[in-house]
XYZ file of C-alpha atoms in Angstrom:
441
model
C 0.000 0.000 0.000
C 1.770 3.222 -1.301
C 0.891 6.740 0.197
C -0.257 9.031 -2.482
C 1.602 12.405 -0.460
C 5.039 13.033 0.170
C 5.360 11.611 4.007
C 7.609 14.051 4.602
C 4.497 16.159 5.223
C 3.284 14.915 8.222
C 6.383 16.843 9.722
C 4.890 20.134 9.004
C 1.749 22.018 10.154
C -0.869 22.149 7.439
C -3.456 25.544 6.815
C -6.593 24.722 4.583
C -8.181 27.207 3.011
C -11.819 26.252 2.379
C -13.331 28.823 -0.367
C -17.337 27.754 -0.049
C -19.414 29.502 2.088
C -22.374 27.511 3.221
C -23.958 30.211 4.502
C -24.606 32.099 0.865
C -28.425 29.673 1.044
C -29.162 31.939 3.392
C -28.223 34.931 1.748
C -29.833 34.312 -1.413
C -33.039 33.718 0.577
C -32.714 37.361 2.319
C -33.031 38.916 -0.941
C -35.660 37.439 -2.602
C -39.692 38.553 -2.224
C -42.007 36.161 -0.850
C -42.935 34.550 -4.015
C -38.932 33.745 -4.915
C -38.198 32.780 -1.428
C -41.112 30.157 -1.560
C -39.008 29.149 -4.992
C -35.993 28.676 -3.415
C -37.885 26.245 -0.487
C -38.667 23.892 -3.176
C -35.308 24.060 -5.028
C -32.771 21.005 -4.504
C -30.561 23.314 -2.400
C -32.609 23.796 0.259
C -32.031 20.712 2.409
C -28.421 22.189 2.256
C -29.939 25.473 4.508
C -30.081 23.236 7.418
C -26.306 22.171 7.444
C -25.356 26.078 7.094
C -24.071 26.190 10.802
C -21.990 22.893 10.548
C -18.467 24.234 11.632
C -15.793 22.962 8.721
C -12.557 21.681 10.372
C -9.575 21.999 7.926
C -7.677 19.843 10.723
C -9.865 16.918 9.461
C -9.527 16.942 5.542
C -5.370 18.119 5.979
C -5.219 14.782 8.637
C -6.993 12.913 6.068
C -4.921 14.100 2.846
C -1.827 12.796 4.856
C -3.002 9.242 4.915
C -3.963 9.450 1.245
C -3.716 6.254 -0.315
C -2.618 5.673 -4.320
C -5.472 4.147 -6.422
C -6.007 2.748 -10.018
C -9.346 5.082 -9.788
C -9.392 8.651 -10.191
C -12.717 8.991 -8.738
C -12.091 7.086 -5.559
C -10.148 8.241 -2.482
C -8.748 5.641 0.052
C -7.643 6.657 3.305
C -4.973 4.205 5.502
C -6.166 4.842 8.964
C -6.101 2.935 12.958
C -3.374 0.147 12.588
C -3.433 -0.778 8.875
C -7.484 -0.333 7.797
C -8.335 1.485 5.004
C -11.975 3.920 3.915
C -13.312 4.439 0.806
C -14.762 7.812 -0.451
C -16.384 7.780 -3.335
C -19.287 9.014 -5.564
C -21.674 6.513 -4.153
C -20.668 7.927 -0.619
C -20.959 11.110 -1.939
C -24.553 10.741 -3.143
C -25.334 9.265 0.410
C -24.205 11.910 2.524
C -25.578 14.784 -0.138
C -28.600 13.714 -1.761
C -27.649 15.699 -4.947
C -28.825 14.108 -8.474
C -26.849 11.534 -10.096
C -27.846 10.856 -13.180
C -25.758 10.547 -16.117
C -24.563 14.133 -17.881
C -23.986 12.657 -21.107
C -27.867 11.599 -21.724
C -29.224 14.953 -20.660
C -27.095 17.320 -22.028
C -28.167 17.068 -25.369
C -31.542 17.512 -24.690
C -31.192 20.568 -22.864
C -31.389 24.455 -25.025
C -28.498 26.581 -23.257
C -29.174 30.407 -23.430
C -26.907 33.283 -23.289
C -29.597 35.849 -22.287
C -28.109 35.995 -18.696
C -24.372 36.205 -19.829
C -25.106 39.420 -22.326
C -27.368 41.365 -20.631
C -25.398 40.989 -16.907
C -21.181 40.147 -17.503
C -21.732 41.875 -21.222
C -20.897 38.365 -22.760
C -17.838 37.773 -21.295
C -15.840 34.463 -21.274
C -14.874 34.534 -17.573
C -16.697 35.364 -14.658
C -15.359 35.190 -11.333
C -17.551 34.323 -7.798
C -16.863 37.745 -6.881
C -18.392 39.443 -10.395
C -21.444 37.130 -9.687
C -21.517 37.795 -6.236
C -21.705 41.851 -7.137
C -24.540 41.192 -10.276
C -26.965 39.574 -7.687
C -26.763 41.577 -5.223
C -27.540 44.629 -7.948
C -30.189 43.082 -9.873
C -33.582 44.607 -9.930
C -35.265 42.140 -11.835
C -36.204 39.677 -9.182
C -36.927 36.710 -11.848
C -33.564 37.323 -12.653
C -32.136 37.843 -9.296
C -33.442 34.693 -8.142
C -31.430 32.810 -11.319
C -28.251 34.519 -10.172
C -28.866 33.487 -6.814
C -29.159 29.865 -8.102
C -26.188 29.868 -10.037
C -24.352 31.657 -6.617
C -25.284 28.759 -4.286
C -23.988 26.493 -6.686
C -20.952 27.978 -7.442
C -20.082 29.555 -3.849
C -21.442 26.474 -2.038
C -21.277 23.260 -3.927
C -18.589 24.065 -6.495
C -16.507 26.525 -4.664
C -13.565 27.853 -6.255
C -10.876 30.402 -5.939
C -11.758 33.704 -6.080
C -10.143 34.417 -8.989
C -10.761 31.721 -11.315
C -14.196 31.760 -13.752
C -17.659 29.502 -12.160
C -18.759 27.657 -14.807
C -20.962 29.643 -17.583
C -22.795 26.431 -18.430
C -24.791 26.994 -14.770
C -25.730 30.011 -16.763
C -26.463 28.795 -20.118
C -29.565 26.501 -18.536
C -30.850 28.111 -15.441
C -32.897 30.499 -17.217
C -34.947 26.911 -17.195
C -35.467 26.676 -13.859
C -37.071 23.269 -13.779
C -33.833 22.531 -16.186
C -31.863 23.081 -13.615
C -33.480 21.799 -10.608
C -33.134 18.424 -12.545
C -29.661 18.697 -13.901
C -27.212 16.062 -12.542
C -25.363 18.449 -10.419
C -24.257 15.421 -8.491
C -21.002 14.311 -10.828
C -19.830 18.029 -10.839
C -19.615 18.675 -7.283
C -17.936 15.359 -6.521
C -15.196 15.635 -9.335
C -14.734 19.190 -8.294
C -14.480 17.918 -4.160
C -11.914 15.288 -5.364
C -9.413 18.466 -6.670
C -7.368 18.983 -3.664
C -6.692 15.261 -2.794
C -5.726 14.471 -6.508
C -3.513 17.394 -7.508
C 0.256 16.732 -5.891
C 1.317 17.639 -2.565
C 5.347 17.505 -1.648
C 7.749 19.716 -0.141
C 8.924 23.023 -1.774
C 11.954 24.862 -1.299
C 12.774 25.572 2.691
C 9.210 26.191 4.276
C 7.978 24.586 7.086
C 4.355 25.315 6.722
C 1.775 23.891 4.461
C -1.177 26.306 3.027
C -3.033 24.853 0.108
C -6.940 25.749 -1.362
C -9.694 22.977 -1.147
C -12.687 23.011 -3.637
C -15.807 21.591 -4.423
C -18.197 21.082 -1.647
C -15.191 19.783 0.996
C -18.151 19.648 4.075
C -19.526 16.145 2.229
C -15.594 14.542 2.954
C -15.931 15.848 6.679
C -19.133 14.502 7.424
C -18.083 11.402 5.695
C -15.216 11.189 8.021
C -18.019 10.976 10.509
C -19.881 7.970 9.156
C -16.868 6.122 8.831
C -14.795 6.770 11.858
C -17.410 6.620 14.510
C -14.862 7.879 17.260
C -14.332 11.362 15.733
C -18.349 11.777 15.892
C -17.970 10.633 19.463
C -14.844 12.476 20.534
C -16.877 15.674 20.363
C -20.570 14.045 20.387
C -22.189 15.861 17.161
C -24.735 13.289 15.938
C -28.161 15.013 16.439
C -30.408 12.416 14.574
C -30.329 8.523 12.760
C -33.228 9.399 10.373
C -33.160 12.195 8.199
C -31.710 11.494 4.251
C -29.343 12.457 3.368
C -27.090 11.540 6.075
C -25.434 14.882 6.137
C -28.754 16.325 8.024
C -27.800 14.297 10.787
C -25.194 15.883 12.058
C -24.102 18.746 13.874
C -20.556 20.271 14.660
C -19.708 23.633 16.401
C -16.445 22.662 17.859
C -13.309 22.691 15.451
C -10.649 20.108 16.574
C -6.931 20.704 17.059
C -4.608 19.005 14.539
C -3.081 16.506 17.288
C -6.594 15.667 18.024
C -7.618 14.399 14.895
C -3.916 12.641 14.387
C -4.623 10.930 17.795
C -7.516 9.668 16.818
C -6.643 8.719 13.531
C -3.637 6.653 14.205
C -5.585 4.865 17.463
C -4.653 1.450 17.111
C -8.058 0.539 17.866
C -9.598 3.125 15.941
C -12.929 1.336 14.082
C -13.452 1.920 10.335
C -16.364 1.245 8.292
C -14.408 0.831 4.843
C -17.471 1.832 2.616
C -21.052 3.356 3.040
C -24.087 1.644 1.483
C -27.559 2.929 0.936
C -30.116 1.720 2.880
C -33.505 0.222 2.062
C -35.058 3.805 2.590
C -32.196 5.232 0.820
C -32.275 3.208 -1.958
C -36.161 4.396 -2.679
C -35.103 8.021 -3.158
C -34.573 9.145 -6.859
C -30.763 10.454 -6.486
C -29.541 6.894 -5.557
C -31.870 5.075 -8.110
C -30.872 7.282 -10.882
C -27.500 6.776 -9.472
C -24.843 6.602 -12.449
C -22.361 4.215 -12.009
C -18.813 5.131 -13.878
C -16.327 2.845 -14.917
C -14.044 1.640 -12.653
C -10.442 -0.044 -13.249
C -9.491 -3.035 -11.257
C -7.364 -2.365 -8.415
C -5.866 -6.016 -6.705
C -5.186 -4.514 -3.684
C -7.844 -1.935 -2.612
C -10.659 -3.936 -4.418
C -10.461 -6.687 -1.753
C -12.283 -4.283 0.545
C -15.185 -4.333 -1.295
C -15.695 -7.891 -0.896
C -16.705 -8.790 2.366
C -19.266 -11.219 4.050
C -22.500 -10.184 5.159
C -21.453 -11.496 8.315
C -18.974 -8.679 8.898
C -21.666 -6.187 9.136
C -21.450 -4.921 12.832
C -25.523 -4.542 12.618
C -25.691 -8.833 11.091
C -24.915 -10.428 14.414
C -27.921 -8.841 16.175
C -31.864 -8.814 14.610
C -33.215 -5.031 14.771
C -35.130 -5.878 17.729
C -32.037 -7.257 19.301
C -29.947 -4.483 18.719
C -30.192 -1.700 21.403
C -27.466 0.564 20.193
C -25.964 3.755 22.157
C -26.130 6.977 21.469
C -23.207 6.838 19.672
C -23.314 3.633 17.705
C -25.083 3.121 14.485
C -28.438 1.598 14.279
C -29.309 -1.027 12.233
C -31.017 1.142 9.826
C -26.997 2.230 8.844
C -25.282 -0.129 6.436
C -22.002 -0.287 6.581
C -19.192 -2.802 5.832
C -16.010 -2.674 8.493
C -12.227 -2.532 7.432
C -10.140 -5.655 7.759
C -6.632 -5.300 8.916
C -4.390 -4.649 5.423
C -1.766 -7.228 7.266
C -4.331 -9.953 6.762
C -6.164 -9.098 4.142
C -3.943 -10.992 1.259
C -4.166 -13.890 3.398
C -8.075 -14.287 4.436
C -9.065 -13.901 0.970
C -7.494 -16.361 -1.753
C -7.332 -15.182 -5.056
C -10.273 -17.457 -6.500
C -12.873 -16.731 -3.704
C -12.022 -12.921 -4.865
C -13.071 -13.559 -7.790
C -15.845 -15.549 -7.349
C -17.219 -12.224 -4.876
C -16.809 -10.111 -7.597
C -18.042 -11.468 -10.047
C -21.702 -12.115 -8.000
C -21.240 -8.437 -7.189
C -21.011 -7.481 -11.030
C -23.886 -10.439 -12.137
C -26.006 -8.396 -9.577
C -24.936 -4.668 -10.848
C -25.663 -5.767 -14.166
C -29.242 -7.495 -13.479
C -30.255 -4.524 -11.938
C -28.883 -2.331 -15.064
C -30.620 -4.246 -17.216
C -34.212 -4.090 -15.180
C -33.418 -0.350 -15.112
C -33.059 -0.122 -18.983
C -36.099 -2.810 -19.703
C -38.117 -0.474 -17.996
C -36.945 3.002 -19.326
C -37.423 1.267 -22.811
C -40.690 0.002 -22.065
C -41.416 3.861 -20.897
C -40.283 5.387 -24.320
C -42.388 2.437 -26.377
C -45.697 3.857 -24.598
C -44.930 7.571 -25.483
C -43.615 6.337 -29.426
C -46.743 4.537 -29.780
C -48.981 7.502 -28.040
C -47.149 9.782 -30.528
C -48.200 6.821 -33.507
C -51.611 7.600 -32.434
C -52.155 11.339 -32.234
C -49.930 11.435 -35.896
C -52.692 8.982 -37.290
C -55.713 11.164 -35.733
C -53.868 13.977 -37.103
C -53.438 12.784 -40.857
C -57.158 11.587 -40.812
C -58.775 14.316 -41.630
C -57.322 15.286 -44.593
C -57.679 11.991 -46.216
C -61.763 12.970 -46.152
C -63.875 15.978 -47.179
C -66.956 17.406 -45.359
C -69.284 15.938 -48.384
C -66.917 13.274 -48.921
C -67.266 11.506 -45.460
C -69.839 9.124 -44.640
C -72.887 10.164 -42.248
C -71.984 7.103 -39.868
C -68.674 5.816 -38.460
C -70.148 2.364 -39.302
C -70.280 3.582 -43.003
C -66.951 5.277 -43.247
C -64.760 3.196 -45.672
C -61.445 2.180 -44.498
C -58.427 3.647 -45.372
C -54.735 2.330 -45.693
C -54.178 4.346 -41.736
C -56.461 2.287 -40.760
C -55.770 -0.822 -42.010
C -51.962 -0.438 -40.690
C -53.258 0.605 -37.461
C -55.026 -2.892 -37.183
C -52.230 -4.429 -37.729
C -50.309 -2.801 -35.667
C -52.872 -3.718 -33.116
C -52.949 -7.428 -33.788
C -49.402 -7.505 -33.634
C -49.093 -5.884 -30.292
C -52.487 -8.650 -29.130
C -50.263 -11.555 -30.731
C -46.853 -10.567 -28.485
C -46.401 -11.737 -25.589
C -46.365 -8.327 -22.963
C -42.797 -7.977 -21.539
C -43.381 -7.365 -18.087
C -41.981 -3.953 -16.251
C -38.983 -3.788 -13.640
């Protein structure tokens, strides 16, 4: 297991600077009317307004970046933590603790009309805009229909997507949030996760003589700290923030006001003992809400060494030894209703799991993936046969007309004389009587 950092690091104090401001939801709402506000309420950003007094701790994500691990996958981060167990974070992690849309990019985009109209008439068509330009345009616009678009695009950018202050948001958020419902749907999900990933992936050694660290983070960088939460249970209890089990996503569950010292967070992190869940999964409720059923899973490149982690018996589970009436769990331990999957020690893990049982796990794990791909697409296809045959239908009601005159057409539908329409329509009929109905998913 290689470190991904320069260990070197660890002998130096590091200073994150976090650029999002997750307070800017409540901004927004401050200067819209009544009618906007009520908008905004029923946007996707709003559950975000109830984390906006979570306290980010740069000591976390700098303690984390140290025990960076080197993967295969560029949109996976493993951390080496306790005495030799590892944690994933990933998109599907991501999507748990967020709730934000995860659909695929590629099979909306091209559906979608982008628009310039914002870009002209407010940054006079520029090609760069900068948070702060966008952050002086809102809070001057007049035009509350437009004001409340800005303010859109300034959550997302400020909040979810934060970047530095100098460098452009992206003028696609522009292009298609003068359709709101457009972009209240968009996948937002894939953006805000690749963008989170920046300061873990970019490289991080020693230069020259200094013996501080300051870097930038990016992205939405509060979804890795409350991440760190789910899977290290004893930072969550170190300074008891856990205010609920219930709410989805996760990330409304929790509360922090405290911001832990740097040798706090090493202490814990290097506790021999320490307990790691190595990945998150979605629960049964979970899995019923849209953002993890729409859930886009990329391509992933085997990894031999980290990959055995994601193998594990359901046995392992600390909630599978117990029923859920059995399991009476404390304040600080998960419920059953949590699903997670604990870290084996890296010392054993070549030797516990022999290379063909591997692969037999796997490949069940990919037979099920693609079952449930394939019930997905059955039914989406199944969707887009009943609107190509409603749209056969209204084209033939359309075209009938003009095949008759008023003093051409019989008195009596039982008189009218068939015409060749017609006759294919019957067919098409009988054809769809004659095949056998291919049940939905």
């Amino acid at each position: 297991m290689e470190y991904a950092v320069d260990r070197r690091l660890c002998d130096f104090p590091g200073k994150v600077n976090a650029n999002f401001n997750i307070t800017n939801i409540k901004r927004v709402e401050n200067a819209l009317d009544k009618h906007y506000k009520a908008m905004l309420r029923q946007s996707f950003f709003w559950k975000f307004h109830q984390v906006r007094r979570m306290q980010f701790s740069g000591q976390i994500i700098d303690n984390l970046l140290l025990r960076l691990l080197k993967s295969e996958n560029i949109d996976e981060l493993w951390f080496r933590l306790g005495d030799n167990k590892v944690a994933r974070f990933s998109f599907m992690e991501f999507l748990i603790l967020t709730g934000l849309n995860a659909g695929n990019e590629d099979e909306v985009k091209p559906n979608i009309q982008r628009s310039k109209r914002l870009l002209n008439k407010y940054f006079n068509s520029k090609t760069t805009v900068t948070p702060v330009e966008l952050e002086s345009t809102f809070d001057a616009c007049t035009v509350m229909k437009d004001k409340y678009k800005l303010g859109l695009v300034y959550i997302l950018e400020t909040m979810l997507r934060c970047k530095h202050h100098k460098t452009s948001i992206d003028l696609f958020c522009l292009d298609i949030v003068d359709d709101i419902e457009v972009f209240n749907a968009y996948p937002w999900g894939c953006r805000c996760f690749m963008d989170t990933l920046h300061a873990f992936k970019r490289m991080h050694t020693i230069k020259g003589s200094k013996t501080d660290r300051k870097y930038d983070i990016y992205g939405f960088p509060l979804a890795v700290q409350v991440w760190a939460f789910e899977a290290i249970p004893m930072l969550a209890d170190k300074w008891d923030i856990r205010k609920d089990w219930t709410r989805i996503p996760r990330m409304l569950n929790w509360q922090a006001t405290d911001i832990p010292t740097a040798k706090d967070v090493a202490t814990i992190l290097d506790d021999p003992q320490l307990e790691v869940y190595t990945i998150l999964t979605p629960t049964p409720e979970e899995m019923e809400n849209v953002y993890i059923q729409g859930f886009y899973i990329p391509a992933r490149v085997p990894d031999p060494i980290l990959d055995l982690y994601l193998v594990r018996e359901e046995e392992h589970s600390p909630t599978a030894q117990k029923s859920p009436t059995e399991h009476q769990p404390s304040p600080s331990s998960p419920p059953p209703r949590l699903s997670h999957i604990p870290s084996p020690d890296i010392r054993q893990s070549c030797t516990t799991h022999s290379g063909s049982n591997v692969s037999e796990d796997l490949f069940e794990r990919l037979n099920s993936q693609s079952t449930s791909m394939e019930h997905r697409i059955t039914s989406q296809l199944m969707t887009e046969i009943r609107h190509l045959n409603k749209k056969v239908d209204e084209v033939i009601e359309w075209v009938r007309p003009l095949h008759y005159t008023d003093t051409m057409a019989p008195e009596t539908t039982s008189d009218r004389v068939p015409i060749e329409s017609d006759r294919m329509r019957d067919q098409e009929v009988n054809m769809e009587m004659e095949t056998t109905e291919i049940p939905e998913f």
